[in-house]
Amino acid sequence: MSQQNTPIFIQWLKKEVAPALGCTEPVAIAFTAAYAARNLQTPCEKIEGFISANLYKNAMGVTIPGTTVSGVNLAAAIGAFGGNPDKGLQTLEGITPHHVELAEALTAAGKVNIDVQDTPDFIHLDLTLSAGNDTCRVVVKGTHTNVVECYLNGEKQALAQTQSSNEKTEALPTFSLQEAYDFVNTVPVEEIAFILEAARLNSALSEEGKAKKYGLNISGTFTDAVQNGLMSNDLLSNVIIDTVAASDARMGGAPVVAMSNFGSGNQGIAATMPVVTVAKHLNVDEETLARALALSHLTAISIHSRYTRLSALCAASTAAMGAAAGMAWLFTRNIDTINTAIINMVSDVTGMICDGASNSCAMKVSSVVSSAFKSVLMAMQNRCASANDGIVCGDVEQTINNLCRLVIKPMTYTDKEIISIMVAK
């Protein structure tokens, strides 16, 4: 099927729901360095350049996938020595301890210097790698792996079509929740069956998080609480534990691929795992699961496409609004229930800030997933936050637009202050 004849919803899903290994901000740094390194005749000897402040915020503290280390400089050096840019967001697949040792030696020698700059593009990387008489400068903008410029020894290089083609899909039109709902209810299931890969990948990541202690091991804390009678062994607990386990593993550096949403593994996890767990509870077939997952991911995309890719808002909250839509659909198939659940969530979690990717992200994931579930329960009882309550109103689209208005305007200043605090640390 040509892209011209492909429904806009499938174009969005295939563009924004993609496999990613580890937190996508350090991966973007590693990808940029790896892209430059493969143009050098000998192993990298020096890395310098800058990244955007928002990207720095999400890369400075999180564990680099496949390792136990963190840091912007190390992400670049590890990418330079062991990354494969052809794998995109899975650039660091196959990283070995030897690659980490080489990276640590290069950074310890003071040969990696990456500054932070306030740039118009929230995702902006400009790295130059040197080895012998060769230098290669690579610029990435807009999305995590979108190479827009490459210079080898000062000469601009032609880019492969695949690198610039991403720009053409940036202009995909936004859509309403009603339109997404109508689509998932009518599309032939074979056209969206690919979304089941999100369930497979993120379920595997969840199992990895349950099997080992990653990051803060928040899922383990909840599991122990259930076993000790401090939390109920019910569907809500299962939704939280299944989802948070995947986030624990992802943020803790597990070498296991996540299915992302809008460039974020945590967003992909939050939009996927609650729906998968409820689907198992209801014992639905694969077609039903595929439609629910498609609605969840499309809802998350519909909301996030109305504000900036990176911001001061914890985007796991808007991804979990997608999960609320998917769960509500599984329970009721009713658009009014879906809309009400999202309005309830906006009333509940608006204002949760993103203070950078880290192991504590799994705590935020647990909060927003819990909010999604209770918002669905309220909606099923026809209980909705009043139009007189805060920024929400009776219309779900206007409610979403009000939330995005906060992100685009006043939260821009919040974002700058968050980054200032983090850089000062």
mmCIF file of N, CA and C in Angstrom, residues 178 181 328 332-344 375-376 378-380 382-384 394 396:
data_model
loop_
_atom_site.group_PDB
_atom_site.id
_atom_site.type_symbol
_atom_site.label_atom_id
_atom_site.label_comp_id
_atom_site.label_asym_id
_atom_site.label_seq_id
_atom_site.Cartn_x
_atom_site.Cartn_y
_atom_site.Cartn_z
ATOM 1 N N GLN A 178 -12.385 11.160 18.406
ATOM 2 C CA GLN A 178 -13.518 10.553 17.716
ATOM 3 C C GLN A 178 -13.072 9.905 16.411
ATOM 4 N N TYR A 181 -11.205 6.733 17.220
ATOM 5 C CA TYR A 181 -12.183 5.736 17.670
ATOM 6 C C TYR A 181 -12.917 5.120 16.484
ATOM 7 N N ALA A 328 -10.738 1.831 28.558
ATOM 8 C CA ALA A 328 -12.163 2.158 28.518
ATOM 9 C C ALA A 328 -12.843 1.487 27.327
ATOM 10 N N THR A 332 -15.968 -1.024 27.630
ATOM 11 C CA THR A 332 -17.301 -0.511 27.259
ATOM 12 C C THR A 332 -17.546 -0.336 25.771
ATOM 13 N N ARG A 333 -16.492 -0.124 24.965
ATOM 14 C CA ARG A 333 -16.598 0.222 23.546
ATOM 15 C C ARG A 333 -17.293 1.573 23.356
ATOM 16 N N ASN A 334 -17.408 2.365 24.391
ATOM 17 C CA ASN A 334 -18.224 3.582 24.350
ATOM 18 C C ASN A 334 -17.341 4.826 24.272
ATOM 19 N N ILE A 335 -17.559 5.668 23.262
ATOM 20 C CA ILE A 335 -16.741 6.867 23.079
ATOM 21 C C ILE A 335 -16.944 7.869 24.204
ATOM 22 N N ASP A 336 -18.145 7.957 24.740
ATOM 23 C CA ASP A 336 -18.382 8.901 25.838
ATOM 24 C C ASP A 336 -17.591 8.506 27.078
ATOM 25 N N THR A 337 -17.503 7.215 27.343
ATOM 26 C CA THR A 337 -16.704 6.740 28.477
ATOM 27 C C THR A 337 -15.233 7.048 28.264
ATOM 28 N N ILE A 338 -14.778 6.853 27.045
ATOM 29 C CA ILE A 338 -13.380 7.152 26.711
ATOM 30 C C ILE A 338 -13.087 8.636 26.925
ATOM 31 N N ASN A 339 -13.940 9.491 26.386
ATOM 32 C CA ASN A 339 -13.739 10.937 26.530
ATOM 33 C C ASN A 339 -13.753 11.356 27.989
ATOM 34 N N THR A 340 -14.688 10.794 28.755
ATOM 35 C CA THR A 340 -14.797 11.146 30.170
ATOM 36 C C THR A 340 -13.548 10.717 30.932
ATOM 37 N N ALA A 341 -13.031 9.543 30.619
ATOM 38 C CA ALA A 341 -11.824 9.058 31.296
ATOM 39 C C ALA A 341 -10.651 10.008 31.065
ATOM 40 N N ILE A 342 -10.528 10.506 29.856
ATOM 41 C CA ILE A 342 -9.412 11.412 29.555
ATOM 42 C C ILE A 342 -9.600 12.764 30.234
ATOM 43 N N ILE A 343 -10.816 13.259 30.244
ATOM 44 C CA ILE A 343 -11.074 14.511 30.971
ATOM 45 C C ILE A 343 -10.713 14.343 32.445
ATOM 46 N N ASN A 344 -11.093 13.207 33.031
ATOM 47 C CA ASN A 344 -10.750 12.948 34.436
ATOM 48 C C ASN A 344 -9.241 12.924 34.639
ATOM 49 N N SER A 375 -9.485 6.779 36.543
ATOM 50 C CA SER A 375 -10.263 7.663 35.670
ATOM 51 C C SER A 375 -11.250 6.865 34.821
ATOM 52 N N VAL A 376 -10.828 5.670 34.399
ATOM 53 C CA VAL A 376 -11.731 4.793 33.650
ATOM 54 C C VAL A 376 -12.869 4.312 34.547
ATOM 55 N N MET A 378 -14.151 5.785 37.130
ATOM 56 C CA MET A 378 -15.073 6.907 37.309
ATOM 57 C C MET A 378 -15.939 7.107 36.071
ATOM 58 N N ALA A 379 -15.304 7.034 34.909
ATOM 59 C CA ALA A 379 -16.037 7.248 33.659
ATOM 60 C C ALA A 379 -17.107 6.182 33.458
ATOM 61 N N MET A 380 -16.811 4.948 33.867
ATOM 62 C CA MET A 380 -17.790 3.870 33.732
ATOM 63 C C MET A 380 -18.995 4.075 34.646
ATOM 64 N N ASN A 382 -20.128 7.122 34.944
ATOM 65 C CA ASN A 382 -20.591 8.426 34.440
ATOM 66 C C ASN A 382 -20.211 9.579 35.362
ATOM 67 N N ARG A 383 -19.059 9.454 35.984
ATOM 68 C CA ARG A 383 -18.568 10.519 36.871
ATOM 69 C C ARG A 383 -17.418 11.225 36.179
ATOM 70 N N CYS A 384 -17.610 12.511 35.965
ATOM 71 C CA CYS A 384 -16.639 13.284 35.196
ATOM 72 C C CYS A 384 -16.296 14.567 35.922
ATOM 73 N N GLY A 394 -16.289 20.523 29.285
ATOM 74 C CA GLY A 394 -17.148 19.421 28.892
ATOM 75 C C GLY A 394 -16.709 18.713 27.631
ATOM 76 N N VAL A 396 -13.899 17.019 25.293
ATOM 77 C CA VAL A 396 -12.590 16.410 25.504
ATOM 78 C C VAL A 396 -11.515 17.055 24.641
#
